[in-house]
Amino acid sequence: MLTDNQRLSLNRAICDYVRHNGASNELVAQLDSLLLANAPQDNADAIATQDTKLLEKKWNSIVKLQSRIMDLEKYSAELQKSIDEEQTTQKQISDASLDWEPKDSPSFQVTLGASITALCLHPTLPVIFVGLDSGKLLRYDILNMELPLQSIVAHMDGITSISISLRSENGRPAYLATASKDLSAKIWELELDSTLSHIKTLIGHEHTVSDCQLFERGADLLLATCSRDLFVKVWDTSNGWCIKSFQPHTQWIRSINVHGEFILTGSNDSAIRLTHWPSGNGLSMGIGHEFPVEKVLILIPDPAHLQPQYQPLGFQNVASASRDGTIRIWKVCLPKFIPHRPPRPNPLDTNFKVIAVLKDHQSWVRDLHQFQNKLFSCSDDGTVKCWELNWEKLSDTTCAKSWDLSKNGFQNCLTLDNITFTALPLRKLLLSGSNEGTLTCFMR
C-alpha cells in the first residue's frame, strides 16, 4: 500500500511522462484533473518540484534490479551445483574410507625400552600418546619418532589406559585421562600444541584401575573408570568428584566402554554386562566366554542399519575379546524404556544373543577397535587382525587381513583414529604396542 505522498508522487510522474512524450493538451488536462485534483495543497507544492523524468528513471531502475535478480539466481544455482558436487566427492571419499586396510608391512617400528600398555592417537594432530608399564607417559610426533616431544613420570606403576577428549565449542579445553595400577586416574590438560599439564588426580579405587573413558553428558565432561576392586565409577572432571559408583561384576572388571547413559563392562568372571549408569540399573549380560574378558566394545553401525526399536539405546551390537582366544559379537537384548523413569531390564530377555564367534587368534585377545565397518584386534599370539563387519548379517564376519608381529612379542594394545570425533576420518593410521616395547605404525 502506498502512502498519500507516494501516491501523489506517482500520479505526478505519470502526468509528466505523458506530457513530455507528445500527448495532447486535452489528454494532459484530463489526467491532471483525474490524478491531481484532490491533492492537498502543501503536498502538491512539494511534488510539483520533483524531477519530470522520475517515472522513466524508476522504470530503468526496475529493469536493472530485475537483471541483478537474474544474475543472483544464476550465481545461486552455480553455488548449489558446486555444493552438490562437493557432497558427492565427500561421499565417495567416505565410501573409500570404509574399505581402508593398512599396508602389508609397517611404515615404521620404534623400540621404547618398556612394555607398552596403552596407546591413544591425538584426533587431529600427528601425535601419539604412549603409556608404559613403568608408569611413564610419552608424547611423540608420528612424523619424527627419534625423541619424544614430552616424557612424564605420570604414575607410580603401569599405565593401563589412555582416553582423550576434544576442545568443546563452549571453550572447555581438551583433556587426556590416564588410568594406572597405582590405584589412581589422572586428568591432563592438552594445550593447542598437545603439551600435557597435570590438573587432577582421582583417588577412590582400592585396587588397579583397569580402564578409563572420557565422555560428554550435555555440557559436562565425565570420566568412567573400572577397577580390580569390582567397582565402576563415574567422575566429574571439572571438580574431581565421583558422582556415581556401582558394582556390576563379582570379579575384577578389566574393560569398560561408554555410549551415552549406558556402560558396557567385561570382567574376570568371563561375563559382559550392560548398565544404565545414572541409575545403576543392570540391564542385561552376555555369558559364553570360557576365560576372563580382556576388552569390550560397543559397535556403532551406520544409522541405516540401526533397528528402530534400538534408537533409544543408540546401538544394538557389542563385541568382546577374551583370554579364550575368541572374539564374540553379541546382539544386546532391549531393556524396558518407561517414560520419565530410568530403563529397566526386560525380565523375559536378559541375556545377550551370540551372533558370531571369531576364532582366528591362537592366544589371549587383548584389544579391540572399530573403524567404520572394520574391526581390528590384537593378541598375545603376536598378530593384529582386521575383520570385515557385514552389518546386514554379522554372523558372516570374516578375517580380511592379518599382520604377524610375533617377533616383537605379545601385542598388548591398539589405537586408530576415533571416528566419534569426526564423521569423515581422512587420516588412516593404525598403531600397535607390544610387551617388548615395540611400537608399530601402519600408515595409508
Coordinates of C-alpha atoms in Angstrom, one line a residue:
M1 CA 0.0 0.0 0.0
L2 CA 1.3 3.5 -0.9
T3 CA 1.2 6.5 1.4
D4 CA -0.5 9.7 0.3
N5 CA 2.8 11.3 -0.6
Q6 CA 3.9 8.2 -2.6
R7 CA 0.6 8.1 -4.4
L8 CA 0.7 11.8 -5.3
S9 CA 4.4 11.5 -6.4
L10 CA 3.5 8.5 -8.7
N11 CA 0.5 10.4 -10.2
R12 CA 2.6 13.5 -10.9
A13 CA 5.3 11.3 -12.5
I14 CA 2.6 9.7 -14.8
C15 CA 1.3 13.1 -15.8
D16 CA 4.9 14.4 -16.5
Y17 CA 5.7 11.3 -18.6
V18 CA 2.6 11.7 -20.7
R19 CA 3.2 15.5 -21.2
H20 CA 6.8 15.0 -22.3
N21 CA 6.1 12.3 -24.8
G22 CA 3.8 14.2 -27.2
A23 CA 0.3 13.9 -25.6
S24 CA -2.3 16.4 -26.5
N25 CA -3.0 19.3 -24.1
E26 CA -6.5 17.9 -23.7
L27 CA -5.3 14.5 -22.5
V28 CA -2.8 16.1 -20.2
A29 CA -5.6 18.3 -18.7
Q30 CA -7.8 15.3 -18.2
L31 CA -5.0 13.4 -16.4
D32 CA -4.2 16.4 -14.2
S33 CA -7.8 16.7 -13.2
L34 CA -8.2 13.0 -12.6
L35 CA -5.0 12.3 -10.7
L36 CA -4.0 15.6 -9.1
A37 CA -7.3 17.4 -8.5
N38 CA -7.7 16.1 -4.9
A39 CA -4.1 16.6 -3.8
P40 CA -3.6 18.6 -0.6
Q41 CA -2.0 22.0 -1.4
D42 CA 1.0 21.5 0.8
N43 CA 1.8 18.2 -0.7
A44 CA 1.1 19.4 -4.3
D45 CA 3.5 22.3 -4.0
A46 CA 6.3 19.9 -2.9
I47 CA 5.5 17.3 -5.5
A48 CA 5.3 19.9 -8.3
T49 CA 9.1 20.5 -8.0
Q50 CA 10.0 16.8 -8.4
D51 CA 12.1 15.6 -11.4
T52 CA 9.9 15.5 -14.6
K53 CA 11.7 12.3 -15.7
L54 CA 11.1 10.4 -12.4
L55 CA 8.9 7.7 -13.9
E56 CA 11.4 6.9 -16.7
K57 CA 14.2 6.7 -14.1
K58 CA 12.2 4.5 -11.8
W59 CA 11.3 2.1 -14.7
N60 CA 15.0 1.9 -15.7
S61 CA 15.9 1.1 -12.0
I62 CA 13.3 -1.7 -12.0
V63 CA 14.8 -3.2 -15.2
K64 CA 18.3 -3.0 -13.7
L65 CA 17.0 -4.6 -10.5
Q66 CA 15.4 -7.4 -12.4
S67 CA 18.7 -8.0 -14.3
R68 CA 20.5 -8.1 -11.0
I69 CA 18.0 -10.6 -9.6
M70 CA 18.5 -12.8 -12.6
D71 CA 22.3 -12.7 -12.1
L72 CA 21.9 -13.6 -8.4
E73 CA 19.6 -16.5 -9.3
K74 CA 22.2 -17.8 -11.8
Y75 CA 25.0 -17.4 -9.2
S76 CA 22.9 -19.2 -6.6
A77 CA 22.3 -22.1 -9.0
E78 CA 26.1 -22.3 -9.6
L79 CA 26.8 -22.4 -5.9
Q80 CA 24.2 -25.1 -5.3
K81 CA 25.7 -27.2 -8.1
S82 CA 29.2 -26.7 -6.5
I83 CA 27.8 -27.8 -3.1
D84 CA 26.2 -30.9 -4.7
E85 CA 29.4 -31.8 -6.4
E86 CA 31.4 -31.4 -3.2
Q87 CA 28.9 -33.6 -1.2
T88 CA 29.2 -36.2 -3.9
T89 CA 33.0 -36.1 -3.7
Q90 CA 32.9 -36.3 0.1
K91 CA 30.6 -39.3 0.0
Q92 CA 32.9 -41.0 -2.5
I93 CA 35.8 -40.3 -0.1
S94 CA 33.7 -41.6 2.8
D95 CA 32.8 -44.8 0.9
A96 CA 36.5 -45.3 0.1
S97 CA 37.3 -44.9 3.8
L98 CA 35.0 -47.9 4.5
D99 CA 37.3 -50.1 2.6
W100 CA 40.6 -49.0 4.2
E101 CA 43.0 -51.6 5.3
P102 CA 46.6 -50.9 6.5
K103 CA 49.6 -51.8 4.3
D104 CA 51.1 -55.3 4.3
S105 CA 54.2 -54.0 6.1
P106 CA 54.7 -51.4 8.8
S107 CA 55.6 -47.9 8.0
F108 CA 58.0 -47.8 10.9
Q109 CA 58.8 -49.5 14.2
V110 CA 60.3 -47.9 17.4
T111 CA 61.6 -49.7 20.5
L112 CA 60.8 -47.8 23.7
G113 CA 62.5 -49.9 26.3
A114 CA 59.5 -50.9 28.4
S115 CA 56.3 -52.8 27.8
I116 CA 53.7 -50.7 26.0
T117 CA 50.4 -51.0 27.8
A118 CA 48.2 -48.1 26.4
L119 CA 48.1 -46.1 23.2
C120 CA 46.0 -43.1 22.1
L121 CA 46.1 -41.0 19.0
H122 CA 45.5 -37.3 19.0
P123 CA 42.4 -36.9 16.9
T124 CA 43.7 -34.0 14.8
L125 CA 47.5 -33.7 15.2
P126 CA 50.1 -36.3 14.1
V127 CA 50.7 -37.1 17.8
I128 CA 50.7 -40.4 19.6
F129 CA 50.4 -40.8 23.4
V130 CA 52.1 -43.9 24.7
G131 CA 51.6 -45.4 28.2
L132 CA 54.3 -47.7 29.6
D133 CA 54.3 -50.4 32.2
S134 CA 56.9 -48.3 34.1
G135 CA 54.3 -45.5 34.6
K136 CA 55.8 -43.2 32.0
L137 CA 53.6 -41.3 29.6
L138 CA 55.3 -40.4 26.3
R139 CA 54.2 -37.9 23.6
Y140 CA 55.6 -38.5 20.2
D141 CA 55.4 -36.7 16.8
I142 CA 54.5 -39.6 14.4
L143 CA 56.4 -37.9 11.7
N144 CA 59.6 -37.8 13.8
M145 CA 59.9 -40.6 16.3
E146 CA 63.6 -40.1 17.2
L147 CA 62.9 -38.4 20.5
P148 CA 59.6 -37.9 22.4
L149 CA 58.1 -34.4 22.5
Q150 CA 57.4 -35.0 26.1
S151 CA 58.2 -37.6 28.7
I152 CA 56.4 -37.7 32.1
V153 CA 56.5 -40.0 35.1
A154 CA 52.7 -39.9 35.2
H155 CA 52.1 -42.7 37.6
M156 CA 54.0 -44.8 40.2
D157 CA 53.0 -48.0 38.5
G158 CA 52.0 -49.2 35.0
I159 CA 49.5 -47.2 32.9
T160 CA 46.6 -49.3 31.9
S161 CA 44.5 -47.0 29.7
I162 CA 44.5 -43.6 28.0
S163 CA 41.5 -41.6 26.8
I164 CA 41.2 -38.2 25.1
S165 CA 38.6 -35.5 24.6
L166 CA 38.5 -32.6 22.1
R167 CA 38.2 -28.9 22.9
S168 CA 34.5 -28.1 23.2
E169 CA 32.5 -25.4 21.5
N170 CA 31.8 -23.6 24.8
G171 CA 35.6 -23.1 25.4
R172 CA 36.3 -26.1 27.5
P173 CA 40.0 -27.3 27.0
A174 CA 40.9 -30.6 25.5
Y175 CA 41.8 -33.2 28.1
L176 CA 43.6 -36.5 28.4
A177 CA 42.9 -39.1 31.1
T178 CA 45.2 -41.9 32.2
A179 CA 44.4 -45.0 34.5
S180 CA 47.0 -46.9 36.3
K181 CA 47.9 -49.9 38.5
D182 CA 48.8 -47.3 41.3
L183 CA 45.0 -47.2 42.2
S184 CA 44.5 -43.7 40.6
A185 CA 43.3 -42.0 37.4
K186 CA 44.7 -38.6 36.3
I187 CA 43.4 -35.8 34.2
W188 CA 45.7 -33.8 32.0
E189 CA 45.0 -30.6 30.1
L190 CA 46.0 -30.6 26.4
E191 CA 47.4 -27.3 25.1
L192 CA 46.9 -26.4 21.5
D193 CA 50.3 -27.9 20.6
S194 CA 49.4 -31.1 22.5
T195 CA 51.6 -30.3 25.5
L196 CA 50.3 -32.1 28.7
S197 CA 49.8 -30.4 32.0
H198 CA 48.6 -32.4 35.1
I199 CA 45.5 -30.8 36.7
K200 CA 43.7 -33.5 38.8
T201 CA 44.4 -36.9 40.4
L202 CA 41.2 -39.0 41.1
I203 CA 41.5 -41.2 44.2
G204 CA 38.8 -43.6 45.2
H205 CA 39.5 -47.0 43.8
E206 CA 41.1 -49.5 46.2
H207 CA 42.9 -51.6 43.6
T208 CA 44.3 -51.4 40.0
V209 CA 42.3 -49.0 37.8
S210 CA 42.0 -51.2 34.6
D211 CA 40.4 -48.9 32.1
C212 CA 39.0 -45.4 31.6
Q213 CA 37.0 -43.4 29.1
L214 CA 36.2 -39.7 28.8
F215 CA 32.7 -38.9 27.5
E216 CA 30.3 -36.0 27.4
R217 CA 26.9 -35.6 29.1
G218 CA 25.4 -32.3 28.0
A219 CA 27.9 -29.6 28.7
D220 CA 29.8 -31.8 31.3
L221 CA 32.8 -33.9 30.6
L222 CA 32.8 -37.1 32.6
L223 CA 35.3 -39.9 33.1
A224 CA 34.3 -43.5 33.6
T225 CA 36.8 -45.9 35.3
C226 CA 36.7 -49.6 36.3
S227 CA 38.9 -51.5 38.7
R228 CA 40.0 -54.7 40.3
D229 CA 38.1 -53.5 43.4
L230 CA 34.9 -54.6 41.4
F231 CA 33.6 -51.0 41.1
V232 CA 32.8 -48.8 38.2
K233 CA 33.0 -45.1 39.0
V234 CA 31.9 -42.0 37.0
W235 CA 33.8 -38.8 37.8
D236 CA 33.1 -35.1 37.1
T237 CA 36.3 -33.9 35.6
S238 CA 35.6 -30.2 36.4
N239 CA 35.8 -30.8 40.2
G240 CA 37.2 -34.4 40.5
W241 CA 34.1 -35.7 42.4
C242 CA 32.9 -39.2 42.0
I243 CA 29.2 -38.8 41.0
K244 CA 28.3 -42.5 40.6
S245 CA 29.7 -45.8 41.8
F246 CA 28.3 -49.3 41.3
Q247 CA 29.4 -52.9 41.3
P248 CA 28.2 -54.8 38.1
H249 CA 30.5 -57.9 38.5
T250 CA 31.8 -60.3 41.2
Q251 CA 35.4 -60.3 39.9
W252 CA 38.0 -57.9 38.6
I253 CA 36.5 -55.5 36.0
R254 CA 39.0 -55.3 33.1
S255 CA 37.4 -53.2 30.5
I256 CA 34.7 -50.5 30.0
N257 CA 33.0 -48.8 27.1
V258 CA 30.5 -45.9 27.4
H259 CA 27.8 -44.8 25.0
G260 CA 25.6 -42.0 26.3
E261 CA 23.9 -43.3 29.5
F262 CA 25.0 -46.9 29.0
I263 CA 28.2 -48.6 30.2
L264 CA 29.4 -52.0 28.9
T265 CA 31.9 -53.9 31.1
G266 CA 33.9 -57.0 30.9
S267 CA 35.3 -59.0 33.8
N268 CA 37.4 -61.9 35.1
D269 CA 34.1 -63.6 35.7
S270 CA 34.0 -64.2 31.9
A271 CA 30.8 -62.2 31.5
I272 CA 30.0 -58.8 30.0
R273 CA 27.3 -56.6 31.4
L274 CA 25.3 -53.6 30.2
T275 CA 24.4 -51.0 32.9
H276 CA 22.4 -47.7 32.9
W277 CA 25.0 -45.8 34.8
P278 CA 22.9 -42.8 36.1
S279 CA 20.6 -45.1 37.9
G280 CA 23.0 -48.0 38.4
N281 CA 20.4 -50.4 36.9
G282 CA 21.9 -53.6 35.5
L283 CA 20.1 -54.2 32.2
S284 CA 21.5 -57.4 30.6
M285 CA 24.5 -59.6 30.3
G286 CA 26.4 -61.8 27.9
I287 CA 27.7 -65.3 29.1
G288 CA 29.7 -67.6 26.9
H289 CA 33.4 -66.9 27.2
E290 CA 35.4 -69.6 28.9
F291 CA 38.1 -67.3 30.4
P292 CA 38.3 -63.6 31.6
V293 CA 37.2 -60.9 29.2
E294 CA 40.0 -58.5 28.3
K295 CA 38.2 -56.0 26.2
V296 CA 34.6 -54.9 25.4
L297 CA 33.4 -52.6 22.6
I298 CA 30.1 -51.1 21.7
L299 CA 29.7 -51.4 17.9
I300 CA 28.3 -48.3 16.3
P301 CA 26.7 -49.1 12.9
D302 CA 25.7 -46.9 10.0
P303 CA 22.4 -45.3 11.1
A304 CA 20.7 -47.1 8.2
H305 CA 21.4 -50.4 9.9
L306 CA 20.1 -49.5 13.4
Q307 CA 16.8 -51.1 14.0
P308 CA 14.0 -48.5 15.1
Q309 CA 13.4 -50.2 18.4
Y310 CA 17.1 -49.7 19.3
Q311 CA 17.0 -46.0 18.7
P312 CA 16.7 -45.1 22.4
L313 CA 19.7 -47.3 23.1
G314 CA 21.8 -46.0 20.2
F315 CA 23.3 -49.4 19.4
Q316 CA 22.3 -53.0 19.0
N317 CA 25.5 -55.0 18.9
V318 CA 28.6 -55.3 21.1
A319 CA 31.9 -57.2 20.9
S320 CA 34.1 -58.8 23.5
A321 CA 37.7 -60.2 23.4
S322 CA 38.8 -62.9 25.8
R323 CA 41.7 -64.9 27.1
D324 CA 40.0 -68.0 25.5
G325 CA 41.3 -66.7 22.1
T326 CA 37.9 -65.7 20.7
I327 CA 36.1 -62.5 19.8
R328 CA 32.4 -62.7 20.3
I329 CA 29.8 -60.4 18.6
W330 CA 26.6 -60.1 20.5
K331 CA 23.1 -58.7 20.0
V332 CA 22.0 -56.7 23.0
C333 CA 18.6 -57.6 24.5
L334 CA 16.4 -54.5 24.6
P335 CA 15.6 -53.1 28.1
K336 CA 12.3 -51.7 29.1
F337 CA 12.0 -48.0 28.5
I338 CA 9.5 -46.3 30.7
P339 CA 8.7 -42.5 30.3
H340 CA 10.3 -40.3 32.9
R341 CA 11.9 -43.3 34.6
P342 CA 15.3 -45.0 34.1
P343 CA 15.5 -48.1 31.8
R344 CA 14.9 -51.4 33.5
P345 CA 15.8 -55.0 32.5
N346 CA 13.3 -56.9 30.5
P347 CA 12.6 -59.9 32.8
L348 CA 11.8 -62.1 29.7
D349 CA 15.1 -61.3 28.0
T350 CA 18.2 -60.5 30.0
N351 CA 20.9 -62.4 28.1
F352 CA 22.8 -61.2 25.0
K353 CA 22.5 -63.4 21.9
V354 CA 25.8 -64.6 20.4
I355 CA 25.8 -63.6 16.7
A356 CA 29.4 -64.7 15.8
V357 CA 32.4 -66.3 17.5
L358 CA 35.7 -65.3 15.8
K359 CA 38.4 -67.9 16.4
D360 CA 41.4 -67.0 14.3
H361 CA 43.6 -65.8 17.2
Q362 CA 45.7 -68.5 18.9
S363 CA 46.0 -66.9 22.3
W364 CA 44.6 -64.1 24.5
V365 CA 42.9 -61.4 22.6
R366 CA 44.0 -58.1 24.2
D367 CA 42.3 -55.2 22.4
L368 CA 39.6 -54.2 20.0
H369 CA 38.9 -51.1 17.9
Q370 CA 36.3 -50.3 15.3
F371 CA 36.9 -48.2 12.2
Q372 CA 33.6 -47.8 10.4
N373 CA 32.9 -51.3 9.0
K374 CA 36.2 -52.8 10.2
L375 CA 37.0 -54.4 13.5
F376 CA 40.7 -54.5 14.5
S377 CA 42.1 -56.8 17.2
C378 CA 45.5 -57.7 18.7
S379 CA 46.6 -60.8 20.6
D380 CA 49.3 -62.5 22.6
D381 CA 49.8 -64.6 19.6
G382 CA 51.7 -61.6 18.1
T383 CA 49.2 -60.8 15.4
V384 CA 47.0 -57.9 14.5
K385 CA 43.8 -58.8 12.6
C386 CA 41.3 -56.9 10.6
W387 CA 37.7 -58.2 10.5
E388 CA 35.1 -57.3 7.9
L389 CA 31.8 -56.4 9.6
N390 CA 28.8 -57.2 7.5
W391 CA 26.0 -55.1 9.1
E392 CA 23.3 -57.0 7.1
K393 CA 24.5 -60.3 8.6
L394 CA 27.1 -60.0 11.4
S395 CA 27.3 -63.8 11.6
D396 CA 29.2 -63.6 8.3
T397 CA 32.0 -61.5 9.8
T398 CA 35.4 -62.8 8.5
C399 CA 39.0 -62.0 8.9
A400 CA 40.0 -59.8 6.0
K401 CA 43.7 -59.4 6.8
S402 CA 46.3 -60.4 9.4
W403 CA 49.7 -59.0 10.3
D404 CA 52.3 -61.2 12.0
L405 CA 54.3 -59.1 14.6
S406 CA 55.2 -62.0 16.8
K407 CA 58.9 -61.3 16.5
N408 CA 58.2 -58.2 18.6
G409 CA 56.4 -60.2 21.3
F410 CA 52.8 -60.1 22.6
Q411 CA 50.7 -57.3 21.1
N412 CA 49.1 -55.6 24.1
C413 CA 47.2 -52.7 22.7
L414 CA 46.0 -50.9 19.6
T415 CA 44.9 -47.4 18.6
L416 CA 43.2 -46.0 15.5
D417 CA 41.5 -42.7 14.5
N418 CA 38.5 -42.3 16.7
I419 CA 35.5 -41.9 14.4
T420 CA 33.4 -40.4 17.1
F421 CA 35.3 -37.2 16.8
T422 CA 34.7 -36.7 13.1
A423 CA 32.1 -38.1 10.6
L424 CA 34.8 -38.3 7.9
P425 CA 38.1 -39.7 9.0
L426 CA 40.5 -39.0 6.2
R427 CA 43.7 -39.8 8.2
K428 CA 44.3 -43.5 8.3
L429 CA 46.6 -44.8 11.0
L430 CA 47.0 -48.0 12.9
L431 CA 49.5 -48.4 15.8
S432 CA 50.2 -51.4 17.9
G433 CA 52.3 -51.7 21.1
S434 CA 54.0 -54.9 22.4
N435 CA 55.1 -56.3 25.7
E436 CA 58.7 -56.0 24.5
G437 CA 58.3 -52.2 24.0
T438 CA 58.0 -52.1 20.2
L439 CA 55.6 -49.5 18.7
T440 CA 54.5 -50.5 15.2
C441 CA 52.8 -48.0 12.9
F442 CA 50.9 -48.6 9.7
M443 CA 50.1 -45.6 7.6
R444 CA 47.9 -45.4 4.5

